[in-house]
Structure formats: structure tokens, C-alpha cells
């Protein structure tokens, strides 16, 4: 399991990458991205400013999100008309266009009128492609467990055995 410090380190590296690309922040809507950066997989949206604290807006399982998330600011998802004020998103904001339906993207554009939503999906994919020491350790442990499981197959598999 990845610890909270690993998630905070991921967010810090992501913020550096956002600033380096001239973005004011990023809006993450895909569950896998939320899990990677926060440690929780909820029905939520994560706003990561290039500078400052990220905000996790949770639609469901707020209690669980608060218990699991490695970010401090975990809030219930606000009413549509309150989203702009809750996030304060302004300027160029990256969104992973490849994982967000067009209708959802347009909805967010209406909710954040002071933000220009631009494609920023590649930034996090690039970061995720380079594994940290803790990720490599987890992958090695997974490989050991898989190998041990596969080694057991000859003990019970016989010709003619039906599943």
C-alpha cells in the first residue's frame, strides 16, 4: 500500500510539472487519477493548483474520502453555482480530455467561466510512467506473489481436469 507521503510527493511533482507547462492548475475527474494523487477512489473531482493546496470535492462517500485521502482539503461537492467560488480556478487549467466525455467537459466550462480548460492529460501520464522506489517495491512484491501462485499450478493441474 502507498503511504500518504508518497501521494503528497506525487502532488508536489505534478504541481511543478503544471507550472512548467504554463498552467495555473489541473482538474482531475478520472478515478484512477484521483487514486494516484490522493489515495482514495471516490466519486469526486480534484483541483490541483500549480501553487497551493489541492481541493478534493466529493459527491459520494465523503467520510471514506476524508479517512483515505492524502490531501487536507476534502469537501462535499458544492452546488453547481458555487463551484467557481469553491475552486477559484482561473487561467489555463489542464484537464485530461481523453478520459472526460465532451458533455462533462462542457459542463465544467460553464461552471468555471474564469478558467480556460486545456488538454493536460499527458502531464500526469508522463509522471505516472516513472516509478518511485515505493512503487517499484510494490511491483516486485506483486511479481513474487504471482510467481508463487503460478508455481502451485503443477500441484493440482492434471491432464483431463475440467474447470
mmCIF file of C-alpha atoms in Angstrom:
data_model
loop_
_atom_site.group_PDB
_atom_site.id
_atom_site.type_symbol
_atom_site.label_atom_id
_atom_site.label_comp_id
_atom_site.label_asym_id
_atom_site.label_seq_id
_atom_site.Cartn_x
_atom_site.Cartn_y
_atom_site.Cartn_z
ATOM 1 C CA UNK A 1 0.000 0.000 0.000
ATOM 2 C CA UNK A 2 1.244 3.506 -0.852
ATOM 3 C CA UNK A 3 1.551 5.855 2.119
ATOM 4 C CA UNK A 4 0.271 9.426 2.398
ATOM 5 C CA UNK A 5 3.752 10.883 1.958
ATOM 6 C CA UNK A 6 4.053 9.190 -1.438
ATOM 7 C CA UNK A 7 0.789 10.824 -2.536
ATOM 8 C CA UNK A 8 1.901 14.245 -1.281
ATOM 9 C CA UNK A 9 5.179 13.806 -3.174
ATOM 10 C CA UNK A 10 3.239 12.938 -6.339
ATOM 11 C CA UNK A 11 1.127 16.072 -5.966
ATOM 12 C CA UNK A 12 4.220 18.239 -5.428
ATOM 13 C CA UNK A 13 5.877 16.818 -8.577
ATOM 14 C CA UNK A 14 2.643 17.299 -10.503
ATOM 15 C CA UNK A 15 2.440 20.930 -9.411
ATOM 16 C CA UNK A 16 5.974 21.563 -10.649
ATOM 17 C CA UNK A 17 5.056 19.994 -13.994
ATOM 18 C CA UNK A 18 1.878 22.101 -14.234
ATOM 19 C CA UNK A 19 3.782 25.319 -13.586
ATOM 20 C CA UNK A 20 6.441 24.244 -16.079
ATOM 21 C CA UNK A 21 3.773 23.921 -18.764
ATOM 22 C CA UNK A 22 2.335 27.346 -18.011
ATOM 23 C CA UNK A 23 -0.823 26.029 -16.358
ATOM 24 C CA UNK A 24 -2.469 27.566 -13.300
ATOM 25 C CA UNK A 25 -3.691 24.162 -12.194
ATOM 26 C CA UNK A 26 -5.428 20.960 -13.191
ATOM 27 C CA UNK A 27 -8.869 19.485 -12.766
ATOM 28 C CA UNK A 28 -8.832 15.712 -12.379
ATOM 29 C CA UNK A 29 -12.040 13.771 -12.881
ATOM 30 C CA UNK A 30 -10.953 10.183 -13.634
ATOM 31 C CA UNK A 31 -10.961 7.752 -10.725
ATOM 32 C CA UNK A 32 -7.524 6.351 -11.498
ATOM 33 C CA UNK A 33 -6.027 9.865 -11.440
ATOM 34 C CA UNK A 34 -7.747 10.627 -8.125
ATOM 35 C CA UNK A 35 -6.422 7.393 -6.649
ATOM 36 C CA UNK A 36 -2.896 8.048 -7.902
ATOM 37 C CA UNK A 37 -2.720 11.543 -6.413
ATOM 38 C CA UNK A 38 -4.872 11.271 -3.290
ATOM 39 C CA UNK A 39 -5.027 7.638 -2.257
ATOM 40 C CA UNK A 40 -8.815 7.469 -2.462
ATOM 41 C CA UNK A 41 -11.095 6.388 -5.296
ATOM 42 C CA UNK A 42 -14.358 8.209 -4.839
ATOM 43 C CA UNK A 43 -16.959 9.901 -6.995
ATOM 44 C CA UNK A 44 -15.124 13.199 -6.814
ATOM 45 C CA UNK A 45 -13.206 15.944 -8.584
ATOM 46 C CA UNK A 46 -9.704 17.047 -7.608
ATOM 47 C CA UNK A 47 -8.422 20.533 -8.296
ATOM 48 C CA UNK A 48 -4.650 20.822 -8.071
ATOM 49 C CA UNK A 49 -3.380 24.396 -8.343
ATOM 50 C CA UNK A 50 0.151 24.875 -9.633
ATOM 51 C CA UNK A 51 0.816 26.533 -6.273
ATOM 52 C CA UNK A 52 -1.105 25.915 -3.092
ATOM 53 C CA UNK A 53 -3.194 23.168 -1.566
ATOM 54 C CA UNK A 54 -5.304 20.822 -3.691
ATOM 55 C CA UNK A 55 -9.055 20.556 -3.098
ATOM 56 C CA UNK A 56 -10.979 17.279 -3.309
ATOM 57 C CA UNK A 57 -14.712 17.749 -3.924
ATOM 58 C CA UNK A 58 -16.560 14.542 -3.100
ATOM 59 C CA UNK A 59 -20.016 13.545 -4.312
ATOM 60 C CA UNK A 60 -20.196 10.194 -2.555
ATOM 61 C CA UNK A 61 -18.511 8.632 0.437
ATOM 62 C CA UNK A 62 -17.217 11.838 1.991
ATOM 63 C CA UNK A 63 -16.409 10.074 5.276
ATOM 64 C CA UNK A 64 -14.309 7.464 3.479
ATOM 65 C CA UNK A 65 -12.591 10.099 1.336
ATOM 66 C CA UNK A 66 -11.619 12.081 4.434
ATOM 67 C CA UNK A 67 -10.240 8.933 6.051
ATOM 68 C CA UNK A 68 -8.232 7.831 2.991
ATOM 69 C CA UNK A 69 -7.185 10.978 1.140
ATOM 70 C CA UNK A 70 -3.665 12.312 1.461
ATOM 71 C CA UNK A 71 -4.953 15.854 0.864
ATOM 72 C CA UNK A 72 -6.106 18.045 3.714
ATOM 73 C CA UNK A 73 -8.932 19.901 1.982
ATOM 74 C CA UNK A 74 -11.688 17.340 1.383
ATOM 75 C CA UNK A 75 -15.149 18.872 0.968
ATOM 76 C CA UNK A 76 -18.601 17.820 -0.134
ATOM 77 C CA UNK A 77 -19.248 18.600 -3.786
ATOM 78 C CA UNK A 78 -20.921 22.031 -3.845
ATOM 79 C CA UNK A 79 -23.946 23.146 -5.811
ATOM 80 C CA UNK A 80 -23.162 23.998 -9.437
ATOM 81 C CA UNK A 81 -23.451 27.737 -8.889
ATOM 82 C CA UNK A 82 -20.920 27.512 -6.033
ATOM 83 C CA UNK A 83 -18.207 25.558 -7.893
ATOM 84 C CA UNK A 84 -16.360 28.569 -9.273
ATOM 85 C CA UNK A 85 -16.055 30.108 -5.828
ATOM 86 C CA UNK A 86 -15.115 26.809 -4.198
ATOM 87 C CA UNK A 87 -12.215 26.165 -6.554
ATOM 88 C CA UNK A 88 -11.144 29.645 -7.545
ATOM 89 C CA UNK A 89 -9.886 28.189 -10.825
ATOM 90 C CA UNK A 90 -8.601 30.920 -13.114
ATOM 91 C CA UNK A 91 -6.369 30.952 -16.159
ATOM 92 C CA UNK A 92 -5.260 27.870 -18.060
ATOM 93 C CA UNK A 93 -6.412 24.698 -16.301
ATOM 94 C CA UNK A 94 -5.366 21.273 -17.535
ATOM 95 C CA UNK A 95 -7.941 18.509 -17.929
ATOM 96 C CA UNK A 96 -7.347 15.020 -19.294
ATOM 97 C CA UNK A 97 -9.548 15.387 -22.370
ATOM 98 C CA UNK A 98 -9.092 11.727 -23.319
ATOM 99 C CA UNK A 99 -10.950 10.492 -20.221
ATOM 100 C CA UNK A 100 -13.643 13.157 -19.910
ATOM 101 C CA UNK A 101 -16.794 12.957 -22.035
ATOM 102 C CA UNK A 102 -17.400 16.068 -24.138
ATOM 103 C CA UNK A 103 -20.662 16.839 -22.324
ATOM 104 C CA UNK A 104 -18.884 16.706 -18.954
ATOM 105 C CA UNK A 105 -16.120 18.957 -20.236
ATOM 106 C CA UNK A 106 -18.670 21.489 -21.481
ATOM 107 C CA UNK A 107 -20.466 21.368 -18.125
ATOM 108 C CA UNK A 108 -17.209 22.179 -16.322
ATOM 109 C CA UNK A 109 -16.504 25.003 -18.760
ATOM 110 C CA UNK A 110 -19.851 26.578 -17.828
ATOM 111 C CA UNK A 111 -19.151 26.156 -14.106
ATOM 112 C CA UNK A 112 -15.647 27.683 -14.286
ATOM 113 C CA UNK A 113 -16.093 30.748 -16.517
ATOM 114 C CA UNK A 114 -12.782 32.335 -15.448
ATOM 115 C CA UNK A 115 -10.825 29.242 -16.434
ATOM 116 C CA UNK A 116 -9.659 28.143 -19.857
ATOM 117 C CA UNK A 117 -9.805 24.337 -19.833
ATOM 118 C CA UNK A 118 -6.999 22.934 -21.977
ATOM 119 C CA UNK A 119 -5.803 19.396 -22.624
ATOM 120 C CA UNK A 120 -3.412 18.438 -19.860
ATOM 121 C CA UNK A 121 -3.807 14.673 -19.732
ATOM 122 C CA UNK A 122 -0.320 13.906 -20.921
ATOM 123 C CA UNK A 123 1.307 15.615 -17.943
ATOM 124 C CA UNK A 124 0.090 13.109 -15.382
ATOM 125 C CA UNK A 125 0.538 10.135 -17.742
ATOM 126 C CA UNK A 126 4.166 11.170 -18.184
ATOM 127 C CA UNK A 127 4.657 11.395 -14.417
ATOM 128 C CA UNK A 128 2.986 8.032 -13.829
ATOM 129 C CA UNK A 129 5.329 6.367 -16.322
ATOM 130 C CA UNK A 130 8.303 6.958 -13.999
ATOM 131 C CA UNK A 131 8.025 4.757 -10.928
ATOM 132 C CA UNK A 132 9.109 5.768 -7.442
ATOM 133 C CA UNK A 133 11.043 3.455 -5.113
ATOM 134 C CA UNK A 134 7.849 2.510 -3.240
ATOM 135 C CA UNK A 135 6.015 1.760 -6.496
ATOM 136 C CA UNK A 136 8.903 -0.433 -7.657
ATOM 137 C CA UNK A 137 8.868 -2.275 -4.322
ATOM 138 C CA UNK A 138 5.132 -2.940 -4.686
ATOM 139 C CA UNK A 139 5.639 -4.192 -8.241
ATOM 140 C CA UNK A 140 8.410 -6.537 -7.091
ATOM 141 C CA UNK A 141 6.217 -7.888 -4.291
ATOM 142 C CA UNK A 142 3.361 -8.393 -6.745
ATOM 143 C CA UNK A 143 5.726 -10.282 -9.048
ATOM 144 C CA UNK A 144 6.878 -12.502 -6.180
ATOM 145 C CA UNK A 145 3.285 -13.300 -5.233
ATOM 146 C CA UNK A 146 2.304 -14.041 -8.829
ATOM 147 C CA UNK A 147 5.321 -16.280 -9.284
ATOM 148 C CA UNK A 148 4.487 -18.191 -6.095
ATOM 149 C CA UNK A 149 0.895 -18.646 -7.242
ATOM 150 C CA UNK A 150 1.919 -19.862 -10.676
ATOM 151 C CA UNK A 151 4.402 -22.286 -9.098
ATOM 152 C CA UNK A 152 1.480 -24.000 -7.339
ATOM 153 C CA UNK A 153 -0.344 -24.846 -10.585
ATOM 154 C CA UNK A 154 1.565 -28.100 -11.238
ATOM 155 C CA UNK A 155 0.488 -29.408 -7.798
ATOM 156 C CA UNK A 156 -3.170 -29.587 -8.806
ATOM 157 C CA UNK A 157 -3.355 -29.399 -12.624
ATOM 158 C CA UNK A 158 -3.670 -32.810 -14.310
ATOM 159 C CA UNK A 159 -4.425 -33.869 -17.906
ATOM 160 C CA UNK A 160 -8.181 -34.163 -18.392
ATOM 161 C CA UNK A 161 -9.013 -31.977 -15.397
ATOM 162 C CA UNK A 162 -12.112 -29.916 -16.097
ATOM 163 C CA UNK A 163 -12.821 -26.446 -14.692
#
